[in-house]
Amino acid sequence: MPAKKAGCKMSEENSMGNSLETDFPEKRDYEKELIEIIKSGSPPQVIREKLEDYHENDIASVWGELTKEEHIQLYQLLANDTVSEIFTYMGDGAGVYLEELGMENAADILESMDADDAVDILDGMEDEKSDQFIRLMDAESRYDIGLIQSYEDDEIGSKMTTNFILIRRGLTIPEAMKELITQAAENDNISTIYVSDYNGGFYGAVDLKDLIIARRYTALEDLVTTSYPYVYAKETIDECIEDLKDYSEDSIPVLDNDKKILGVITAQDIVEVVDEEMGEDYAKLAGLTAEEDLNEPLVESMKKRIPWLVVLLVLGLLVSSVVGVFEQIVSQLTIVVCFQSMILGMAGNVGTQSLAVTIRVLMDENLEGGQRLQLMLKELRVGAMNGFLLGIISTLFVGIYIFLLRGKPLEFSFAVSGCIGISLMVAMVISSIMGTVIPMFFHKMKVDPAVASGPLISTVNDLVAVIIYYGLTWILLINMLQLAG
């Protein structure tokens, strides 16, 4: 009988072909271990040595479960660099704990952080408190923080870090290694070394591995990749996010308009930027102007939602007024009102689906005009086929429903259901087109297509669907077949 692999077993159900169940070795609960160590009452030296075996992110995750006295104990035990790393993983939530340290000690902790991480924490504080901390920092830290804060939130410069290694073109390999070692004491992003030209402008980049294995007599010039990707600090995130994602580099340099390197965007920064952009797009698809924070004041959340809600209210009133125009039709054939929500709901759903597909495709900046037309035709075909199938299904089931449960004649029942089926098909086709054309229009006008939100598309499609439904009812059922009831 074959031996089972360690940590993995098959359930009896799997032997019967029903399911597959895999059990892995149980992972250590680092948070539980850390709390036990910190609360153990062991001598400080013992606690410090044990904590050195754990990642700062794990320590940060249990920080909120500790008392203020335990925090102070850890501040005394751990080096500033370690505390700053722990606070880095807390993000802007670390501002609360900085006050436990006192102003000068807190400023020392912020100095030990990468400038971009310190900015994240300072931006979460009140301006007066933030300014007090900055005044207590050394000149270099103040400069780096001021540089990052000088850029708008939507500019890539606001996301960069000043933690990078820069050497001059023309150095020998030993000179370059010496410069690397000197700068590495302050900057630990050393996997890629950047090179400036003789005027201080960005020249290229050298991989750390290539520099380490290079012979003394090798020219540094031979190791430099001069076509290395870069972005400008003033570029908006929307403009360069695709370029950042396309390169699988550890970091990408950020330049000023004179092509001098100001900082770098690391792989971690890129992940965070992409995550923020996705969050903003989700918010816009929900009809919001920006993402809401969990602790955001009620008034601020209302301000973000009210503009779109007012627009949608106006459109909703327009839909209602259009329904009022067809009041005479409804009075002659009241049964059609029962199926209005079905037509409007399906039109809105199809439009939202097309919107989601279109926005996803428009994220590709290389999309050409012919491809956009191809997308619109594809969505038209998808809407037509889905509308045709659902039109047939609705005609059949609605006809049976009216005939059996509403007690109407067979001809009447299927005349009404046929009109509903045709209306559904036409509404779905037009909704598919609307869900494609509207975000394309926004994109063409240099407006983020995500603002063509689901609620907006749904409301516009409601308006279109109402006109189609009652228009066809008036033409087919009342004028042509002269039905009433």
Short mmCIF file of C-alpha atoms in Angstrom, two decimals:
data_model
loop_
_atom_site.label_atom_id
_atom_site.label_comp_id
_atom_site.label_asym_id
_atom_site.label_seq_id
_atom_site.Cartn_x
_atom_site.Cartn_y
_atom_site.Cartn_z
CA MET A 1 0.00 0.00 0.00
CA PRO A 2 1.59 3.37 -1.03
CA ALA A 3 2.64 5.62 1.80
CA LYS A 4 0.79 8.90 2.31
CA LYS A 5 2.65 12.16 1.98
CA ALA A 6 3.33 13.88 5.27
CA GLY A 7 0.76 16.52 6.13
CA CYS A 8 -1.64 15.51 3.37
CA LYS A 9 -4.46 13.00 3.40
CA MET A 10 -7.35 11.99 1.24
CA SER A 11 -10.80 11.70 2.72
CA GLU A 12 -12.89 8.59 2.37
CA GLU A 13 -15.29 10.63 0.29
CA ASN A 14 -12.54 11.19 -2.25
CA SER A 15 -12.04 7.45 -2.64
CA MET A 16 -15.68 7.35 -3.75
CA GLY A 17 -15.03 10.13 -6.27
CA ASN A 18 -17.13 12.72 -4.40
CA SER A 19 -14.62 15.28 -3.06
CA LEU A 20 -11.00 16.05 -2.40
CA GLU A 21 -9.92 17.14 1.08
CA THR A 22 -6.37 18.22 1.82
CA ASP A 23 -5.02 18.79 5.33
CA PHE A 24 -1.80 20.77 5.78
CA PRO A 25 0.37 20.83 8.91
CA GLU A 26 -1.03 23.35 11.36
CA LYS A 27 0.70 26.73 11.17
CA ARG A 28 2.19 28.37 14.22
CA ASP A 29 0.05 31.06 15.79
CA TYR A 30 2.66 33.84 15.93
CA GLU A 31 0.25 36.35 17.46
CA LYS A 32 -0.59 34.01 20.35
CA GLU A 33 3.11 33.26 20.89
CA LEU A 34 4.01 36.97 20.91
CA ILE A 35 1.33 37.88 23.45
CA GLU A 36 2.50 35.06 25.71
CA ILE A 37 6.13 36.25 25.46
CA ILE A 38 5.30 39.90 26.14
CA LYS A 39 2.98 39.11 29.04
CA SER A 40 5.22 36.37 30.47
CA GLY A 41 6.95 38.61 33.03
CA SER A 42 10.34 37.26 31.93
CA PRO A 43 13.48 39.40 32.34
CA PRO A 44 13.72 42.18 29.70
CA GLN A 45 16.80 40.62 28.08
CA VAL A 46 14.96 37.31 27.61
CA ILE A 47 11.91 39.02 26.07
CA ARG A 48 14.10 41.07 23.71
CA GLU A 49 16.00 37.99 22.48
CA LYS A 50 12.75 36.09 21.85
CA LEU A 51 11.16 39.01 20.00
CA GLU A 52 14.14 39.21 17.65
CA ASP A 53 12.97 35.91 16.12
CA TYR A 54 9.65 37.40 14.98
CA HIS A 55 8.79 39.60 12.01
CA GLU A 56 7.91 43.22 12.76
CA ASN A 57 4.57 42.82 10.93
CA ASP A 58 3.54 40.09 13.41
CA ILE A 59 4.49 42.32 16.35
CA ALA A 60 2.49 45.17 14.81
CA SER A 61 -0.55 42.90 14.50
CA VAL A 62 -0.68 42.32 18.31
CA TRP A 63 0.17 45.91 19.30
CA GLY A 64 -3.46 46.86 19.75
CA GLU A 65 -4.00 44.00 22.21
CA LEU A 66 -1.30 45.27 24.57
CA THR A 67 -1.66 47.82 27.34
CA LYS A 68 0.03 51.22 27.34
CA GLU A 69 2.41 49.97 30.07
CA GLU A 70 3.41 47.01 27.88
CA HIS A 71 3.97 49.38 24.95
CA ILE A 72 6.30 51.51 27.07
CA GLN A 73 8.16 48.39 28.18
CA LEU A 74 8.70 47.43 24.52
CA TYR A 75 9.85 50.94 23.60
CA GLN A 76 12.56 50.58 26.25
CA LEU A 77 13.53 47.07 25.10
CA LEU A 78 13.61 47.50 21.34
CA ALA A 79 15.90 49.62 19.20
CA ASN A 80 14.46 52.65 17.40
CA ASP A 81 14.93 50.95 14.03
CA THR A 82 12.83 47.99 15.19
CA VAL A 83 10.07 50.21 16.63
CA SER A 84 10.00 52.23 13.41
CA GLU A 85 9.61 49.01 11.38
CA ILE A 86 6.73 47.94 13.62
CA PHE A 87 5.04 51.33 13.21
CA THR A 88 5.57 51.16 9.45
CA TYR A 89 3.35 48.08 9.29
CA MET A 90 0.61 49.91 11.21
CA GLY A 91 0.29 52.59 8.52
CA ASP A 92 -1.47 55.79 9.57
CA GLY A 93 -2.80 53.98 12.67
CA ALA A 94 0.64 54.36 14.25
CA GLY A 95 -0.04 58.02 14.98
CA VAL A 96 -2.02 57.09 18.10
CA TYR A 97 0.93 55.22 19.60
CA LEU A 98 3.51 57.90 18.78
CA GLU A 99 1.99 60.06 21.50
CA GLU A 100 3.00 57.43 24.07
CA LEU A 101 6.65 58.12 23.29
CA GLY A 102 6.83 61.84 23.87
CA MET A 103 7.53 64.35 21.11
CA GLU A 104 11.32 63.97 20.80
CA ASN A 105 11.35 60.17 20.97
CA ALA A 106 8.48 59.99 18.49
CA ALA A 107 10.39 62.28 16.12
CA ASP A 108 13.40 59.94 16.38
CA ILE A 109 11.17 57.00 15.43
CA LEU A 110 9.81 58.89 12.41
CA GLU A 111 13.37 59.78 11.35
CA SER A 112 14.25 56.08 11.34
CA MET A 113 11.44 55.30 8.88
CA ASP A 114 11.53 55.58 5.12
CA ALA A 115 10.27 59.06 4.28
CA ASP A 116 7.18 57.76 2.44
CA ASP A 117 6.15 55.66 5.46
CA ALA A 118 6.64 58.63 7.78
CA VAL A 119 4.49 60.74 5.45
CA ASP A 120 1.68 58.17 5.61
CA ILE A 121 1.65 58.46 9.41
CA LEU A 122 2.00 62.25 9.50
CA ASP A 123 -0.79 62.73 6.95
CA GLY A 124 -3.12 60.87 9.31
CA MET A 125 -2.52 63.41 12.08
CA GLU A 126 -3.84 66.89 12.67
CA ASP A 127 -1.72 69.48 10.85
CA GLU A 128 -0.53 71.16 14.04
CA LYS A 129 0.67 67.88 15.58
CA SER A 130 2.31 66.80 12.31
CA ASP A 131 4.18 70.10 12.02
CA GLN A 132 5.50 69.73 15.58
CA PHE A 133 6.99 66.33 14.79
CA ILE A 134 8.55 67.57 11.53
CA ARG A 135 10.24 70.53 13.29
CA LEU A 136 11.95 68.09 15.69
CA MET A 137 13.46 65.98 12.90
CA ASP A 138 16.88 66.40 11.34
CA ALA A 139 17.31 68.45 8.15
CA GLU A 140 17.58 65.44 5.82
CA SER A 141 14.36 63.86 7.10
CA ARG A 142 12.53 67.20 6.88
CA TYR A 143 13.68 67.63 3.30
CA ASP A 144 12.63 64.12 2.22
CA ILE A 145 9.23 64.42 3.89
CA GLY A 146 8.68 67.89 2.45
CA LEU A 147 9.62 66.64 -1.02
CA ILE A 148 7.04 63.83 -0.95
CA GLN A 149 4.35 66.04 0.58
CA SER A 150 4.92 68.66 -2.14
CA TYR A 151 3.17 66.43 -4.66
CA GLU A 152 -0.57 66.05 -5.03
CA ASP A 153 -2.14 62.76 -3.92
CA ASP A 154 -2.80 61.75 -7.52
CA GLU A 155 0.81 62.39 -8.61
CA ILE A 156 3.30 59.52 -8.59
CA GLY A 157 5.79 61.63 -6.61
CA SER A 158 3.52 61.36 -3.57
CA LYS A 159 4.00 57.57 -3.58
CA MET A 160 7.79 57.38 -3.98
CA THR A 161 10.43 56.63 -1.36
CA THR A 162 13.80 58.35 -1.06
CA ASN A 163 15.38 55.09 0.06
CA PHE A 164 17.67 54.20 -2.87
CA ILE A 165 21.32 53.96 -3.88
CA LEU A 166 22.75 56.41 -6.43
CA ILE A 167 26.31 56.32 -7.80
CA ARG A 168 28.08 58.38 -10.45
CA ARG A 169 28.89 57.24 -13.95
CA GLY A 170 32.61 56.71 -14.53
CA LEU A 171 33.48 55.05 -11.20
CA THR A 172 35.63 51.93 -11.13
CA ILE A 173 34.12 48.70 -9.77
CA PRO A 174 35.97 49.04 -6.40
CA GLU A 175 34.85 52.67 -6.14
CA ALA A 176 31.25 51.72 -6.93
CA MET A 177 31.32 48.96 -4.27
CA LYS A 178 32.73 51.37 -1.70
CA GLU A 179 30.00 53.92 -2.49
CA LEU A 180 27.36 51.18 -2.24
CA ILE A 181 28.59 50.11 1.21
CA THR A 182 28.64 53.73 2.41
CA GLN A 183 25.08 54.49 1.26
CA ALA A 184 23.71 51.11 2.38
CA ALA A 185 24.11 52.23 5.99
CA GLU A 186 21.20 54.64 5.41
CA ASN A 187 19.37 53.09 2.46
CA ASP A 188 18.51 49.40 2.36
CA ASN A 189 16.90 49.24 -1.11
CA ILE A 190 20.11 47.94 -2.66
CA SER A 191 18.97 45.28 -5.14
CA THR A 192 19.12 47.89 -7.92
CA ILE A 193 21.79 50.61 -7.95
CA TYR A 194 21.00 53.73 -9.94
CA VAL A 195 23.60 55.65 -11.92
CA SER A 196 23.69 59.38 -12.66
CA ASP A 197 25.42 60.98 -15.62
CA TYR A 198 28.11 63.65 -15.38
CA ASN A 199 25.43 66.39 -15.08
CA GLY A 200 23.56 64.61 -12.29
CA GLY A 201 20.77 63.34 -14.56
CA PHE A 202 19.49 59.75 -14.56
CA TYR A 203 21.74 57.57 -16.70
CA GLY A 204 20.70 53.98 -15.98
CA ALA A 205 20.71 51.14 -13.46
CA VAL A 206 22.94 48.28 -12.35
CA ASP A 207 21.77 45.02 -10.84
CA LEU A 208 23.41 44.36 -7.46
CA LYS A 209 24.34 40.81 -8.46
CA ASP A 210 26.16 42.06 -11.57
CA LEU A 211 28.15 44.55 -9.49
CA ILE A 212 29.12 41.93 -6.89
CA ILE A 213 30.44 39.39 -9.39
CA ALA A 214 32.15 41.95 -11.68
CA ARG A 215 35.94 41.80 -11.97
CA ARG A 216 37.99 44.76 -10.78
CA TYR A 217 39.03 45.61 -14.32
CA THR A 218 35.43 45.51 -15.68
CA ALA A 219 34.15 48.93 -16.75
CA LEU A 220 31.10 50.04 -14.77
CA GLU A 221 29.70 51.33 -18.06
CA ASP A 222 29.40 47.73 -19.28
CA LEU A 223 27.07 46.86 -16.38
CA VAL A 224 24.68 49.80 -16.73
CA THR A 225 21.29 49.29 -18.38
CA THR A 226 20.76 52.69 -19.98
CA SER A 227 17.24 51.90 -21.24
CA TYR A 228 15.94 51.27 -17.73
CA PRO A 229 12.28 52.35 -17.25
CA TYR A 230 11.42 55.52 -15.30
CA VAL A 231 8.51 57.83 -14.54
CA TYR A 232 8.23 61.55 -13.83
CA ALA A 233 7.19 62.73 -10.37
CA LYS A 234 4.51 65.03 -11.78
CA GLU A 235 2.84 62.27 -13.78
CA THR A 236 -0.56 61.29 -12.45
CA ILE A 237 -1.01 57.77 -11.17
CA ASP A 238 -3.65 57.13 -13.83
CA GLU A 239 -1.16 58.10 -16.55
CA CYS A 240 1.66 55.78 -15.50
CA ILE A 241 0.01 52.94 -13.57
CA GLU A 242 0.04 50.67 -16.63
CA ASP A 243 3.75 51.36 -17.23
CA LEU A 244 4.54 50.54 -13.60
CA LYS A 245 2.61 47.27 -13.79
CA ASP A 246 4.27 46.23 -17.06
CA TYR A 247 7.77 46.09 -15.56
CA SER A 248 8.65 43.37 -13.06
CA GLU A 249 11.47 45.38 -11.46
CA ASP A 250 12.14 45.72 -7.74
CA SER A 251 11.95 49.49 -8.11
CA ILE A 252 11.53 52.15 -10.78
CA PRO A 253 13.15 55.61 -10.52
CA VAL A 254 11.07 58.77 -10.23
CA LEU A 255 12.58 61.79 -12.00
CA ASP A 256 12.01 65.53 -11.94
CA ASN A 257 11.57 67.49 -15.18
CA ASP A 258 15.37 67.88 -15.44
CA LYS A 259 15.69 64.06 -15.39
CA LYS A 260 17.35 64.03 -11.98
CA ILE A 261 16.33 61.12 -9.79
CA LEU A 262 14.22 62.14 -6.77
CA GLY A 263 13.19 58.75 -5.48
CA VAL A 264 11.95 55.33 -6.49
CA ILE A 265 8.68 53.44 -6.65
CA THR A 266 9.23 49.98 -5.12
CA ALA A 267 7.33 46.82 -5.99
CA GLN A 268 5.45 47.16 -2.69
CA ASP A 269 4.52 50.77 -3.56
CA ILE A 270 3.21 49.57 -6.94
CA VAL A 271 1.02 46.94 -5.28
CA GLU A 272 -0.38 49.57 -2.89
CA VAL A 273 -1.00 52.05 -5.72
CA VAL A 274 -2.82 49.43 -7.81
CA ASP A 275 -4.87 48.44 -4.76
CA GLU A 276 -5.82 52.08 -4.11
CA GLU A 277 -6.77 52.60 -7.75
CA MET A 278 -8.98 49.50 -7.69
CA GLY A 279 -10.60 50.74 -4.49
CA GLU A 280 -11.31 54.11 -6.09
CA ASP A 281 -12.80 52.44 -9.17
CA TYR A 282 -15.05 50.27 -7.00
CA ALA A 283 -16.18 53.42 -5.20
CA LYS A 284 -16.91 55.18 -8.48
CA LEU A 285 -18.82 52.17 -9.79
CA ALA A 286 -20.98 52.51 -6.69
CA GLY A 287 -21.65 56.15 -7.53
CA LEU A 288 -19.22 57.61 -4.96
CA THR A 289 -16.64 60.31 -5.61
CA ALA A 290 -13.95 58.58 -3.53
CA GLU A 291 -13.35 55.69 -1.16
CA GLU A 292 -14.75 56.03 2.32
CA ASP A 293 -12.68 55.33 5.39
CA LEU A 294 -14.14 53.20 8.17
CA ASN A 295 -13.72 56.02 10.70
CA GLU A 296 -14.71 58.81 8.34
CA PRO A 297 -17.15 61.38 9.82
CA LEU A 298 -20.80 61.09 8.84
CA VAL A 299 -20.85 64.49 7.12
CA GLU A 300 -17.81 63.62 4.95
CA SER A 301 -19.40 60.33 3.84
CA MET A 302 -22.61 62.17 2.99
CA LYS A 303 -20.70 64.73 0.91
CA LYS A 304 -19.19 61.95 -1.20
CA ARG A 305 -22.55 60.30 -1.88
CA ILE A 306 -24.93 63.26 -2.24
CA PRO A 307 -23.74 64.58 -5.68
CA TRP A 308 -24.43 61.32 -7.50
CA LEU A 309 -27.63 60.71 -5.56
CA VAL A 310 -28.94 64.13 -6.64
CA VAL A 311 -28.12 63.35 -10.29
CA LEU A 312 -29.79 59.95 -10.01
CA LEU A 313 -32.81 61.51 -8.29
CA VAL A 314 -33.27 63.91 -11.23
CA LEU A 315 -32.95 61.04 -13.69
CA GLY A 316 -35.37 58.98 -11.59
CA LEU A 317 -37.91 61.81 -11.71
CA LEU A 318 -37.42 61.92 -15.47
CA VAL A 319 -38.16 58.19 -15.68
CA SER A 320 -41.30 58.68 -13.57
CA SER A 321 -42.46 61.58 -15.74
CA VAL A 322 -42.00 59.45 -18.87
CA VAL A 323 -44.15 56.73 -17.27
CA GLY A 324 -46.76 59.44 -16.65
CA VAL A 325 -46.78 60.26 -20.37
CA PHE A 326 -47.94 56.69 -21.00
CA GLU A 327 -50.67 56.89 -18.33
CA GLN A 328 -53.41 56.56 -20.98
CA ILE A 329 -51.86 53.32 -22.24
CA VAL A 330 -51.70 51.94 -18.71
CA SER A 331 -55.34 52.84 -18.09
CA GLN A 332 -56.39 50.90 -21.22
CA LEU A 333 -54.18 47.88 -20.52
CA THR A 334 -53.42 47.76 -16.81
CA ILE A 335 -51.79 44.32 -16.85
CA VAL A 336 -48.65 45.68 -18.54
CA VAL A 337 -47.71 47.53 -15.33
CA CYS A 338 -47.08 44.15 -13.62
CA PHE A 339 -44.10 43.45 -15.89
CA GLN A 340 -42.51 46.90 -15.97
CA SER A 341 -40.03 46.08 -13.20
CA MET A 342 -38.89 42.95 -15.03
CA ILE A 343 -38.08 44.90 -18.21
CA LEU A 344 -36.32 47.69 -16.29
CA GLY A 345 -34.40 45.27 -14.07
CA MET A 346 -33.07 43.17 -16.94
CA ALA A 347 -32.09 46.26 -18.94
CA GLY A 348 -30.17 47.62 -15.95
CA ASN A 349 -28.41 44.30 -15.31
CA VAL A 350 -27.27 43.95 -18.93
CA GLY A 351 -26.04 47.55 -19.01
CA THR A 352 -24.02 47.07 -15.82
CA GLN A 353 -22.43 43.88 -17.22
CA SER A 354 -21.40 45.69 -20.41
CA LEU A 355 -20.08 48.58 -18.32
CA ALA A 356 -17.86 46.25 -16.27
CA VAL A 357 -16.47 44.56 -19.41
CA THR A 358 -15.85 47.88 -21.15
CA ILE A 359 -14.02 49.49 -18.22
CA ARG A 360 -11.83 46.40 -17.89
CA VAL A 361 -10.92 46.59 -21.60
CA LEU A 362 -10.37 50.36 -21.53
CA MET A 363 -7.70 49.85 -18.85
CA ASP A 364 -5.51 48.67 -21.74
CA GLU A 365 -3.96 51.90 -23.00
CA ASN A 366 -2.87 50.17 -26.22
CA LEU A 367 -6.47 49.65 -27.34
CA GLU A 368 -6.99 51.02 -30.87
CA GLY A 369 -10.08 52.59 -32.41
CA GLY A 370 -10.86 49.47 -34.43
CA GLN A 371 -10.71 47.34 -31.29
CA ARG A 372 -13.16 49.67 -29.52
CA LEU A 373 -15.58 49.27 -32.43
CA GLN A 374 -15.06 45.53 -32.25
CA LEU A 375 -15.92 45.61 -28.55
CA MET A 376 -19.11 47.58 -29.20
CA LEU A 377 -20.19 45.12 -31.92
CA LYS A 378 -19.43 42.18 -29.67
CA GLU A 379 -21.52 43.62 -26.82
CA LEU A 380 -24.31 44.28 -29.33
CA ARG A 381 -24.21 40.64 -30.44
CA VAL A 382 -24.11 39.38 -26.86
CA GLY A 383 -27.05 41.62 -25.93
CA ALA A 384 -29.01 40.54 -29.01
CA MET A 385 -28.49 36.82 -28.42
CA ASN A 386 -29.22 37.03 -24.69
CA GLY A 387 -32.23 39.23 -25.41
CA PHE A 388 -33.50 36.78 -28.04
CA LEU A 389 -33.22 33.80 -25.67
CA LEU A 390 -34.71 35.62 -22.68
CA GLY A 391 -37.39 37.14 -24.93
CA ILE A 392 -38.54 33.67 -25.97
CA ILE A 393 -38.46 32.39 -22.39
CA SER A 394 -40.39 35.40 -21.07
CA THR A 395 -42.94 35.14 -23.90
CA LEU A 396 -43.63 31.52 -23.02
CA PHE A 397 -43.75 31.82 -19.22
CA VAL A 398 -45.52 35.19 -19.06
CA GLY A 399 -48.13 33.95 -21.56
CA ILE A 400 -48.79 30.85 -19.45
CA TYR A 401 -48.93 32.97 -16.29
CA ILE A 402 -51.51 35.40 -17.75
CA PHE A 403 -53.58 32.57 -19.22
CA LEU A 404 -53.65 30.28 -16.17
CA LEU A 405 -53.37 32.61 -13.18
CA ARG A 406 -54.97 35.80 -14.48
CA GLY A 407 -57.72 34.00 -16.40
CA LYS A 408 -57.26 35.87 -19.67
CA PRO A 409 -57.97 34.39 -23.13
CA LEU A 410 -55.10 32.51 -24.78
CA GLU A 411 -54.77 34.99 -27.66
CA PHE A 412 -54.72 37.95 -25.27
CA SER A 413 -52.22 36.26 -22.97
CA PHE A 414 -49.66 35.51 -25.66
CA ALA A 415 -50.18 38.82 -27.43
CA VAL A 416 -49.20 40.61 -24.21
CA SER A 417 -46.33 38.18 -23.46
CA GLY A 418 -45.09 38.52 -27.04
CA CYS A 419 -44.95 42.30 -26.68
CA ILE A 420 -43.08 41.85 -23.39
CA GLY A 421 -40.61 39.44 -25.04
CA ILE A 422 -39.92 41.84 -27.91
CA SER A 423 -39.55 44.77 -25.51
CA LEU A 424 -37.13 42.76 -23.39
CA MET A 425 -35.02 41.85 -26.41
CA VAL A 426 -34.85 45.43 -27.75
CA ALA A 427 -34.19 46.89 -24.29
CA MET A 428 -31.33 44.44 -23.65
CA VAL A 429 -29.68 45.20 -27.00
CA ILE A 430 -29.84 48.96 -26.44
CA SER A 431 -28.70 48.57 -22.81
CA SER A 432 -25.66 46.61 -23.96
CA ILE A 433 -24.79 49.41 -26.36
CA MET A 434 -25.33 52.07 -23.69
CA GLY A 435 -23.14 50.16 -21.21
CA THR A 436 -20.38 50.19 -23.82
CA VAL A 437 -20.75 53.60 -25.47
CA ILE A 438 -21.12 55.72 -22.30
CA PRO A 439 -17.80 54.66 -20.67
CA MET A 440 -16.10 54.95 -24.09
CA PHE A 441 -17.41 58.51 -24.34
CA PHE A 442 -16.09 59.35 -20.87
CA HIS A 443 -12.73 57.79 -21.79
CA LYS A 444 -12.58 59.84 -25.00
CA MET A 445 -13.30 63.01 -23.01
CA LYS A 446 -10.33 62.18 -20.72
CA VAL A 447 -12.64 61.43 -17.81
CA ASP A 448 -12.21 58.26 -15.77
CA PRO A 449 -14.75 55.83 -17.32
CA ALA A 450 -15.52 54.43 -13.88
CA VAL A 451 -17.58 57.57 -13.24
CA ALA A 452 -20.05 56.05 -15.70
CA SER A 453 -21.16 54.15 -12.66
CA GLY A 454 -23.54 51.23 -12.33
CA PRO A 455 -26.32 53.43 -10.86
CA LEU A 456 -26.00 55.93 -13.73
CA ILE A 457 -26.12 53.23 -16.41
CA SER A 458 -29.05 51.53 -14.68
CA THR A 459 -31.04 54.79 -14.45
CA VAL A 460 -30.36 55.74 -18.08
CA ASN A 461 -31.37 52.24 -19.16
CA ASP A 462 -34.54 52.51 -17.07
CA LEU A 463 -35.47 55.57 -19.09
CA VAL A 464 -34.77 53.81 -22.39
CA ALA A 465 -36.55 50.62 -21.32
CA VAL A 466 -39.69 52.51 -20.22
CA ILE A 467 -39.94 54.25 -23.60
CA ILE A 468 -39.38 50.98 -25.49
CA TYR A 469 -41.82 48.97 -23.38
CA TYR A 470 -44.74 51.37 -23.36
CA GLY A 471 -44.03 52.53 -26.90
CA LEU A 472 -44.29 48.96 -28.23
CA THR A 473 -47.35 48.35 -26.05
CA TRP A 474 -49.04 51.36 -27.64
CA ILE A 475 -48.03 50.38 -31.20
CA LEU A 476 -48.52 46.60 -31.07
CA LEU A 477 -51.21 45.94 -28.50
CA ILE A 478 -53.42 49.02 -28.51
CA ASN A 479 -53.15 50.38 -32.08
CA MET A 480 -52.53 47.20 -34.11
CA LEU A 481 -54.32 44.51 -32.05
CA GLN A 482 -56.66 46.95 -30.28
CA LEU A 483 -56.45 45.11 -26.97
CA ALA A 484 -57.76 46.48 -23.68
CA GLY A 485 -58.31 45.06 -20.23
#
